[in-house]
Amino acid sequence: MSHVPPSGTSTPGTSDAPAATPGVPGAPRLTALDATHRALGATMTDFAGWDMPLRYASERDEHQAVRTRAGLFDLSHMGEITVSGPAAGDLLDYALVGNIGAVAVGRARYTMICQEDGGILDDLIVYRLGEDTFMVVANASNAQTVLDALTARAEGFDAAVRDDRDAYALLAVQGPESPGILKSLTDADLDGLKYYAGLPGTVAGVPALIARTGYTGEDGFELFVEPRYAEGLWQALTEAGESVGLVPCGLSCRDTLRLEAGMPLYGNELSTALTPFDAGLGRVVKFEKTSNGGAFVGREALQAAAERAASAPPRKLVGLIAEGRRVPRAGYQVVADGAVVGEVTSGAPSPTLGRPIAMAYVDASHAAPGTAGVGVDIRGSHEPYEVVALPFYKRQK
């Protein structure tokens, strides 16, 4: 995507407008859509220092709307960091595990930032906005950590790291009806917009960066806009989607959607105690990149982790489907033949499957789909579970 805005507009991310925050020190931050959420009767929750909508009515109905129609999310708590300058690509190649300098303008890359010991600080999406400009999107809970790490790692590079968390509001439209909804509000080439790509455009008269990544297992779009435009854009999307059943959606159904899609959540499936290879995501580590002489933070530790994973596979991340109705939660032990063989990282009732599901790290000897005798210790009772390959749900394309 070009960093040049449409004629007569400004580029999202360049606004000096302050973030919508409460005036009480230590109080949760408010997104630009806070008043909208409250007017809709949302149940609010403190999430990573932000006051965010958990649900508006039934989280099951919101989940099913995204699977069958469309849902509208406020994701303005995510952390946007702009990296720019002649050596921006080299800096990101050094600071992150991916080959970011090879990403084409207009494309995005899923990657991670690791410690020197290989532990995962955060998983990220990086958009290349221009030849020398990138936008790093971090999880809300880790945004400051990522900002601090990038700033420290920028020393010696001809590149600038800028905190743009207050410059963006982020709305997402997810679900099978999302392309039609968005097409009614923009003349941007959505048909030509590939998965993990983005382009500048105007949506309902609002200048936006239109991205297509998603975290629900469905097709959908993310709209990065200046906070002052957020309420008007939310209303326009709501009206455009009314006839096809679009509903506002909170964080609760976002979690069950990503769980069904087998997508990791930082703090559950990912942490500083795990390397990408431990998490089964070694594919995001690119040892072959040539910038900086192939050097990047954590390289030696990650090479050792890759060798360990190849010779003696660590615990593997698998799916578990309940035979009964009891719901597993993060931290519950996975058991087999009276021994602990793993630990649940995420669990919830699955609206799509109609049964409780979980993701868990289990010993390689019990990780094959269909492995018999595996259960979850739920308050002292060993409930039977079926081991399955992830994801639990994959949309029909």
mmCIF file of N, CA and C in Angstrom, residues 229-334:
data_model
loop_
_atom_site.group_PDB
_atom_site.id
_atom_site.type_symbol
_atom_site.label_atom_id
_atom_site.label_comp_id
_atom_site.label_asym_id
_atom_site.label_seq_id
_atom_site.Cartn_x
_atom_site.Cartn_y
_atom_site.Cartn_z
ATOM 1 N N TYR A 229 -12.661 9.866 13.093
ATOM 2 C CA TYR A 229 -13.586 9.308 12.102
ATOM 3 C C TYR A 229 -14.278 8.024 12.574
ATOM 4 N N ALA A 230 -13.896 7.518 13.729
ATOM 5 C CA ALA A 230 -14.323 6.178 14.131
ATOM 6 C C ALA A 230 -15.837 6.053 14.290
ATOM 7 N N GLU A 231 -16.466 7.002 14.974
ATOM 8 C CA GLU A 231 -17.906 6.892 15.218
ATOM 9 C C GLU A 231 -18.700 6.928 13.923
ATOM 10 N N GLY A 232 -18.354 7.843 13.028
ATOM 11 C CA GLY A 232 -19.069 7.942 11.758
ATOM 12 C C GLY A 232 -18.896 6.693 10.912
ATOM 13 N N LEU A 233 -17.690 6.125 10.925
ATOM 14 C CA LEU A 233 -17.438 4.916 10.149
ATOM 15 C C LEU A 233 -18.182 3.724 10.742
ATOM 16 N N TRP A 234 -18.207 3.621 12.067
ATOM 17 C CA TRP A 234 -18.960 2.544 12.727
ATOM 18 C C TRP A 234 -20.434 2.609 12.327
ATOM 19 N N GLN A 235 -20.988 3.810 12.336
ATOM 20 C CA GLN A 235 -22.396 3.967 11.991
ATOM 21 C C GLN A 235 -22.650 3.609 10.529
ATOM 22 N N ALA A 236 -21.750 4.041 9.648
ATOM 23 C CA ALA A 236 -21.912 3.729 8.227
ATOM 24 C C ALA A 236 -21.840 2.222 7.980
ATOM 25 N N LEU A 237 -20.925 1.542 8.640
ATOM 26 C CA LEU A 237 -20.812 0.092 8.494
ATOM 27 C C LEU A 237 -22.042 -0.613 9.059
ATOM 28 N N THR A 238 -22.539 -0.104 10.187
ATOM 29 C CA THR A 238 -23.736 -0.683 10.799
ATOM 30 C C THR A 238 -24.925 -0.595 9.856
ATOM 31 N N GLU A 239 -25.113 0.572 9.260
ATOM 32 C CA GLU A 239 -26.231 0.763 8.338
ATOM 33 C C GLU A 239 -26.063 -0.076 7.074
ATOM 34 N N ALA A 240 -24.830 -0.150 6.550
ATOM 35 C CA ALA A 240 -24.589 -0.919 5.331
ATOM 36 C C ALA A 240 -24.794 -2.416 5.563
ATOM 37 N N GLY A 241 -24.568 -2.867 6.796
ATOM 38 C CA GLY A 241 -24.683 -4.287 7.079
ATOM 39 C C GLY A 241 -26.009 -4.719 7.669
ATOM 40 N N GLU A 242 -26.895 -3.772 7.916
ATOM 41 C CA GLU A 242 -28.162 -4.096 8.585
ATOM 42 C C GLU A 242 -28.978 -5.128 7.812
ATOM 43 N N SER A 243 -29.056 -4.988 6.502
ATOM 44 C CA SER A 243 -29.905 -5.867 5.699
ATOM 45 C C SER A 243 -29.380 -7.300 5.617
ATOM 46 N N VAL A 244 -28.073 -7.502 5.922
ATOM 47 C CA VAL A 244 -27.505 -8.855 5.848
ATOM 48 C C VAL A 244 -27.189 -9.417 7.228
ATOM 49 N N GLY A 245 -27.638 -8.731 8.277
ATOM 50 C CA GLY A 245 -27.525 -9.289 9.617
ATOM 51 C C GLY A 245 -26.238 -9.017 10.358
ATOM 52 N N LEU A 246 -25.499 -7.954 9.992
ATOM 53 C CA LEU A 246 -24.305 -7.585 10.748
ATOM 54 C C LEU A 246 -24.675 -7.164 12.161
ATOM 55 N N VAL A 247 -23.865 -7.593 13.151
ATOM 56 C CA VAL A 247 -24.096 -7.195 14.538
ATOM 57 C C VAL A 247 -22.782 -6.736 15.148
ATOM 58 N N PRO A 248 -22.850 -5.863 16.172
ATOM 59 C CA PRO A 248 -21.628 -5.499 16.896
ATOM 60 C C PRO A 248 -21.158 -6.686 17.717
ATOM 61 N N CYS A 249 -19.849 -6.858 17.811
ATOM 62 C CA CYS A 249 -19.278 -8.024 18.488
ATOM 63 C C CYS A 249 -18.199 -7.600 19.479
ATOM 64 N N GLY A 250 -18.130 -8.304 20.598
ATOM 65 C CA GLY A 250 -17.156 -7.993 21.634
ATOM 66 C C GLY A 250 -16.003 -8.979 21.685
ATOM 67 N N LEU A 251 -15.151 -8.781 22.698
ATOM 68 C CA LEU A 251 -13.955 -9.598 22.823
ATOM 69 C C LEU A 251 -14.256 -11.059 23.141
ATOM 70 N N SER A 252 -15.382 -11.321 23.801
ATOM 71 C CA SER A 252 -15.688 -12.695 24.193
ATOM 72 C C SER A 252 -15.846 -13.595 22.971
ATOM 73 N N CYS A 253 -16.649 -13.169 22.002
ATOM 74 C CA CYS A 253 -16.820 -14.017 20.815
ATOM 75 C C CYS A 253 -15.573 -13.998 19.944
ATOM 76 N N ARG A 254 -14.799 -12.945 19.995
ATOM 77 C CA ARG A 254 -13.525 -12.916 19.258
ATOM 78 C C ARG A 254 -12.620 -14.042 19.753
ATOM 79 N N ASP A 255 -12.681 -14.313 21.064
ATOM 80 C CA ASP A 255 -11.846 -15.364 21.620
ATOM 81 C C ASP A 255 -12.326 -16.748 21.188
ATOM 82 N N THR A 256 -13.634 -16.992 21.196
ATOM 83 C CA THR A 256 -14.117 -18.309 20.767
ATOM 84 C C THR A 256 -13.928 -18.505 19.264
ATOM 85 N N LEU A 257 -14.021 -17.430 18.502
ATOM 86 C CA LEU A 257 -13.797 -17.527 17.055
ATOM 87 C C LEU A 257 -12.355 -17.906 16.756
ATOM 88 N N ARG A 258 -11.399 -17.229 17.422
ATOM 89 C CA ARG A 258 -9.990 -17.527 17.149
ATOM 90 C C ARG A 258 -9.627 -18.907 17.676
ATOM 91 N N LEU A 259 -10.272 -19.337 18.776
ATOM 92 C CA LEU A 259 -10.003 -20.668 19.309
ATOM 93 C C LEU A 259 -10.452 -21.736 18.318
ATOM 94 N N GLU A 260 -11.649 -21.606 17.773
ATOM 95 C CA GLU A 260 -12.106 -22.563 16.763
ATOM 96 C C GLU A 260 -11.174 -22.591 15.554
ATOM 97 N N ALA A 261 -10.615 -21.430 15.213
ATOM 98 C CA ALA A 261 -9.722 -21.333 14.054
ATOM 99 C C ALA A 261 -8.296 -21.761 14.388
ATOM 100 N N GLY A 262 -8.039 -22.166 15.645
ATOM 101 C CA GLY A 262 -6.720 -22.649 16.038
ATOM 102 C C GLY A 262 -5.653 -21.580 16.045
ATOM 103 N N MET A 263 -6.044 -20.322 16.284
ATOM 104 C CA MET A 263 -5.086 -19.217 16.264
ATOM 105 C C MET A 263 -4.576 -18.940 17.672
ATOM 106 N N PRO A 264 -3.253 -18.795 17.840
ATOM 107 C CA PRO A 264 -2.693 -18.614 19.179
ATOM 108 C C PRO A 264 -2.992 -17.243 19.763
ATOM 109 N N LEU A 265 -3.062 -17.193 21.079
ATOM 110 C CA LEU A 265 -3.259 -15.947 21.810
ATOM 111 C C LEU A 265 -2.072 -15.748 22.726
ATOM 112 N N TYR A 266 -1.470 -14.566 22.672
ATOM 113 C CA TYR A 266 -0.328 -14.303 23.539
ATOM 114 C C TYR A 266 -0.786 -14.328 24.995
ATOM 115 N N GLY A 267 0.015 -14.986 25.830
ATOM 116 C CA GLY A 267 -0.348 -15.157 27.227
ATOM 117 C C GLY A 267 -0.999 -16.499 27.478
ATOM 118 N N ASN A 268 -1.490 -17.138 26.418
ATOM 119 C CA ASN A 268 -2.059 -18.478 26.509
ATOM 120 C C ASN A 268 -1.158 -19.480 25.778
ATOM 121 N N GLU A 269 -1.153 -19.395 24.453
ATOM 122 C CA GLU A 269 -0.320 -20.305 23.663
ATOM 123 C C GLU A 269 1.110 -19.795 23.469
ATOM 124 N N LEU A 270 1.335 -18.512 23.681
ATOM 125 C CA LEU A 270 2.638 -17.898 23.446
ATOM 126 C C LEU A 270 3.092 -17.147 24.696
ATOM 127 N N SER A 271 4.398 -17.203 24.979
ATOM 128 C CA SER A 271 4.935 -16.492 26.144
ATOM 129 C C SER A 271 6.450 -16.433 26.039
ATOM 130 N N THR A 272 7.074 -15.707 26.963
ATOM 131 C CA THR A 272 8.537 -15.637 26.978
ATOM 132 C C THR A 272 9.165 -16.965 27.377
ATOM 133 N N ALA A 273 8.372 -17.874 27.944
ATOM 134 C CA ALA A 273 8.890 -19.195 28.317
ATOM 135 C C ALA A 273 8.977 -20.136 27.126
ATOM 136 N N LEU A 274 8.425 -19.731 25.991
ATOM 137 C CA LEU A 274 8.393 -20.570 24.791
ATOM 138 C C LEU A 274 9.102 -19.877 23.640
ATOM 139 N N THR A 275 9.797 -20.653 22.828
ATOM 140 C CA THR A 275 10.314 -20.144 21.562
ATOM 141 C C THR A 275 9.282 -20.423 20.476
ATOM 142 N N PRO A 276 9.416 -19.820 19.312
ATOM 143 C CA PRO A 276 8.492 -20.153 18.214
ATOM 144 C C PRO A 276 8.492 -21.641 17.886
ATOM 145 N N PHE A 277 9.621 -22.317 18.055
ATOM 146 C CA PHE A 277 9.697 -23.752 17.757
ATOM 147 C C PHE A 277 8.934 -24.556 18.803
ATOM 148 N N ASP A 278 8.977 -24.114 20.057
ATOM 149 C CA ASP A 278 8.193 -24.775 21.098
ATOM 150 C C ASP A 278 6.702 -24.649 20.809
ATOM 151 N N ALA A 279 6.316 -23.535 20.211
ATOM 152 C CA ALA A 279 4.904 -23.268 19.933
ATOM 153 C C ALA A 279 4.440 -23.863 18.608
ATOM 154 N N GLY A 280 5.322 -24.574 17.924
ATOM 155 C CA GLY A 280 4.960 -25.146 16.633
ATOM 156 C C GLY A 280 4.886 -24.128 15.522
ATOM 157 N N LEU A 281 5.531 -22.967 15.745
ATOM 158 C CA LEU A 281 5.498 -21.886 14.765
ATOM 159 C C LEU A 281 6.900 -21.519 14.289
ATOM 160 N N GLY A 282 7.763 -22.525 14.241
ATOM 161 C CA GLY A 282 9.121 -22.290 13.794
ATOM 162 C C GLY A 282 9.207 -21.760 12.371
ATOM 163 N N ARG A 283 8.136 -21.957 11.609
ATOM 164 C CA ARG A 283 8.148 -21.488 10.216
ATOM 165 C C ARG A 283 8.275 -19.973 10.101
ATOM 166 N N VAL A 284 7.948 -19.234 11.163
ATOM 167 C CA VAL A 284 8.043 -17.768 11.076
ATOM 168 C C VAL A 284 9.478 -17.289 11.252
ATOM 169 N N VAL A 285 10.368 -18.161 11.719
ATOM 170 C CA VAL A 285 11.775 -17.790 11.921
ATOM 171 C C VAL A 285 12.528 -18.010 10.618
ATOM 172 N N LYS A 286 13.143 -16.945 10.108
ATOM 173 C CA LYS A 286 13.808 -17.000 8.809
ATOM 174 C C LYS A 286 15.316 -16.829 9.001
ATOM 175 N N PHE A 287 16.007 -17.976 9.116
ATOM 176 C CA PHE A 287 17.459 -17.923 9.292
ATOM 177 C C PHE A 287 18.168 -17.489 8.017
ATOM 178 N N GLU A 288 17.493 -17.620 6.874
ATOM 179 C CA GLU A 288 18.169 -17.382 5.605
ATOM 180 C C GLU A 288 18.221 -15.910 5.211
ATOM 181 N N LYS A 289 17.646 -15.002 5.997
ATOM 182 C CA LYS A 289 17.672 -13.600 5.580
ATOM 183 C C LYS A 289 19.115 -13.092 5.531
ATOM 184 N N THR A 290 19.387 -12.211 4.579
ATOM 185 C CA THR A 290 20.767 -11.810 4.296
ATOM 186 C C THR A 290 21.130 -10.432 4.836
ATOM 187 N N SER A 291 20.150 -9.600 5.195
ATOM 188 C CA SER A 291 20.481 -8.279 5.725
ATOM 189 C C SER A 291 21.177 -8.422 7.083
ATOM 190 N N ASN A 292 21.969 -7.443 7.420
ATOM 191 C CA ASN A 292 22.713 -7.423 8.689
ATOM 192 C C ASN A 292 23.653 -8.626 8.826
ATOM 193 N N GLY A 293 24.091 -9.169 7.680
ATOM 194 C CA GLY A 293 24.945 -10.342 7.731
ATOM 195 C C GLY A 293 24.246 -11.561 8.303
ATOM 196 N N GLY A 294 22.907 -11.542 8.250
ATOM 197 C CA GLY A 294 22.121 -12.655 8.778
ATOM 198 C C GLY A 294 21.886 -12.589 10.273
ATOM 199 N N ALA A 295 22.371 -11.538 10.925
ATOM 200 C CA ALA A 295 22.220 -11.419 12.380
ATOM 201 C C ALA A 295 20.834 -10.902 12.750
ATOM 202 N N PHE A 296 20.240 -11.483 13.776
ATOM 203 C CA PHE A 296 19.022 -10.922 14.363
ATOM 204 C C PHE A 296 18.941 -11.355 15.824
ATOM 205 N N VAL A 297 18.198 -10.614 16.593
ATOM 206 C CA VAL A 297 18.131 -10.867 18.034
ATOM 207 C C VAL A 297 17.538 -12.245 18.301
ATOM 208 N N GLY A 298 18.285 -13.062 19.040
ATOM 209 C CA GLY A 298 17.821 -14.392 19.396
ATOM 210 C C GLY A 298 18.236 -15.475 18.429
ATOM 211 N N ARG A 299 19.021 -15.144 17.414
ATOM 212 C CA ARG A 299 19.337 -16.127 16.371
ATOM 213 C C ARG A 299 19.984 -17.398 16.932
ATOM 214 N N GLU A 300 21.020 -17.251 17.756
ATOM 215 C CA GLU A 300 21.736 -18.428 18.260
ATOM 216 C C GLU A 300 20.818 -19.313 19.091
ATOM 217 N N ALA A 301 20.043 -18.705 19.966
ATOM 218 C CA ALA A 301 19.125 -19.482 20.805
ATOM 219 C C ALA A 301 18.064 -20.173 19.963
ATOM 220 N N LEU A 302 17.604 -19.501 18.925
ATOM 221 C CA LEU A 302 16.568 -20.088 18.077
ATOM 222 C C LEU A 302 17.128 -21.207 17.204
ATOM 223 N N GLN A 303 18.373 -21.095 16.790
ATOM 224 C CA GLN A 303 18.990 -22.200 16.057
ATOM 225 C C GLN A 303 19.079 -23.445 16.941
ATOM 226 N N ALA A 304 19.443 -23.238 18.201
ATOM 227 C CA ALA A 304 19.506 -24.361 19.141
ATOM 228 C C ALA A 304 18.116 -24.941 19.369
ATOM 229 N N ALA A 305 17.102 -24.068 19.458
ATOM 230 C CA ALA A 305 15.720 -24.530 19.655
ATOM 231 C C ALA A 305 15.241 -25.332 18.451
ATOM 232 N N ALA A 306 15.628 -24.893 17.260
ATOM 233 C CA ALA A 306 15.243 -25.611 16.046
ATOM 234 C C ALA A 306 15.867 -27.001 16.019
ATOM 235 N N GLU A 307 17.123 -27.099 16.443
ATOM 236 C CA GLU A 307 17.796 -28.393 16.475
ATOM 237 C C GLU A 307 17.159 -29.319 17.507
ATOM 238 N N ARG A 308 16.801 -28.777 18.664
ATOM 239 C CA ARG A 308 16.139 -29.583 19.685
ATOM 240 C C ARG A 308 14.796 -30.101 19.183
ATOM 241 N N ALA A 309 14.052 -29.225 18.516
ATOM 242 C CA ALA A 309 12.726 -29.610 18.022
ATOM 243 C C ALA A 309 12.831 -30.699 16.963
ATOM 244 N N ALA A 310 13.908 -30.657 16.177
ATOM 245 C CA ALA A 310 14.083 -31.640 15.117
ATOM 246 C C ALA A 310 14.494 -33.005 15.670
ATOM 247 N N SER A 311 15.311 -33.003 16.715
ATOM 248 C CA SER A 311 15.822 -34.274 17.250
ATOM 249 C C SER A 311 14.926 -34.872 18.321
ATOM 250 N N ALA A 312 14.353 -34.035 19.158
ATOM 251 C CA ALA A 312 13.476 -34.513 20.243
ATOM 252 C C ALA A 312 12.316 -33.544 20.352
ATOM 253 N N PRO A 313 11.266 -33.782 19.580
ATOM 254 C CA PRO A 313 10.151 -32.833 19.551
ATOM 255 C C PRO A 313 9.644 -32.500 20.945
ATOM 256 N N PRO A 314 9.456 -31.209 21.244
ATOM 257 C CA PRO A 314 8.895 -30.817 22.526
ATOM 258 C C PRO A 314 7.402 -31.133 22.548
ATOM 259 N N ARG A 315 6.746 -30.701 23.576
ATOM 260 C CA ARG A 315 5.292 -30.823 23.575
ATOM 261 C C ARG A 315 4.713 -30.122 22.355
ATOM 262 N N LYS A 316 3.650 -30.691 21.831
ATOM 263 C CA LYS A 316 3.028 -30.138 20.628
ATOM 264 C C LYS A 316 1.684 -29.513 20.970
ATOM 265 N N LEU A 317 1.351 -28.463 20.230
ATOM 266 C CA LEU A 317 0.058 -27.814 20.410
ATOM 267 C C LEU A 317 -0.985 -28.582 19.615
ATOM 268 N N VAL A 318 -2.007 -29.071 20.302
ATOM 269 C CA VAL A 318 -3.044 -29.877 19.654
ATOM 270 C C VAL A 318 -4.422 -29.344 20.027
ATOM 271 N N GLY A 319 -5.424 -29.866 19.348
ATOM 272 C CA GLY A 319 -6.803 -29.577 19.698
ATOM 273 C C GLY A 319 -7.388 -30.711 20.516
ATOM 274 N N LEU A 320 -8.295 -30.367 21.411
ATOM 275 C CA LEU A 320 -9.013 -31.355 22.218
ATOM 276 C C LEU A 320 -10.508 -31.065 22.116
ATOM 277 N N ILE A 321 -11.297 -32.102 21.854
ATOM 278 C CA ILE A 321 -12.750 -31.962 21.795
ATOM 279 C C ILE A 321 -13.358 -32.848 22.868
ATOM 280 N N ALA A 322 -14.224 -32.255 23.686
ATOM 281 C CA ALA A 322 -14.811 -32.982 24.804
ATOM 282 C C ALA A 322 -15.802 -34.036 24.340
ATOM 283 N N GLU A 323 -15.799 -35.157 25.030
ATOM 284 C CA GLU A 323 -16.841 -36.159 24.818
ATOM 285 C C GLU A 323 -18.064 -35.825 25.672
ATOM 286 N N GLY A 324 -17.846 -35.063 26.750
ATOM 287 C CA GLY A 324 -18.941 -34.648 27.628
ATOM 288 C C GLY A 324 -19.213 -33.163 27.492
ATOM 289 N N ARG A 325 -19.708 -32.545 28.567
ATOM 290 C CA ARG A 325 -20.118 -31.143 28.503
ATOM 291 C C ARG A 325 -19.258 -30.219 29.365
ATOM 292 N N ARG A 326 -18.307 -30.776 30.125
ATOM 293 C CA ARG A 326 -17.526 -29.936 31.027
ATOM 294 C C ARG A 326 -16.450 -29.185 30.256
ATOM 295 N N VAL A 327 -16.304 -27.909 30.597
ATOM 296 C CA VAL A 327 -15.432 -27.006 29.834
ATOM 297 C C VAL A 327 -14.052 -26.913 30.483
ATOM 298 N N PRO A 328 -12.995 -27.190 29.732
ATOM 299 C CA PRO A 328 -11.630 -27.039 30.256
ATOM 300 C C PRO A 328 -11.213 -25.578 30.243
ATOM 301 N N ARG A 329 -10.313 -25.211 31.120
ATOM 302 C CA ARG A 329 -9.801 -23.842 31.168
ATOM 303 C C ARG A 329 -8.275 -23.859 31.137
ATOM 304 N N ALA A 330 -7.692 -22.712 30.829
ATOM 305 C CA ALA A 330 -6.235 -22.596 30.775
ATOM 306 C C ALA A 330 -5.632 -23.025 32.106
ATOM 307 N N GLY A 331 -4.593 -23.848 32.029
ATOM 308 C CA GLY A 331 -3.906 -24.322 33.211
ATOM 309 C C GLY A 331 -4.326 -25.705 33.668
ATOM 310 N N TYR A 332 -5.467 -26.209 33.168
ATOM 311 C CA TYR A 332 -5.908 -27.554 33.546
ATOM 312 C C TYR A 332 -4.935 -28.587 32.960
ATOM 313 N N GLN A 333 -4.700 -29.652 33.699
ATOM 314 C CA GLN A 333 -3.769 -30.685 33.273
ATOM 315 C C GLN A 333 -4.412 -31.654 32.282
ATOM 316 N N VAL A 334 -3.625 -32.029 31.270
ATOM 317 C CA VAL A 334 -4.019 -33.093 30.352
ATOM 318 C C VAL A 334 -3.392 -34.380 30.873
#
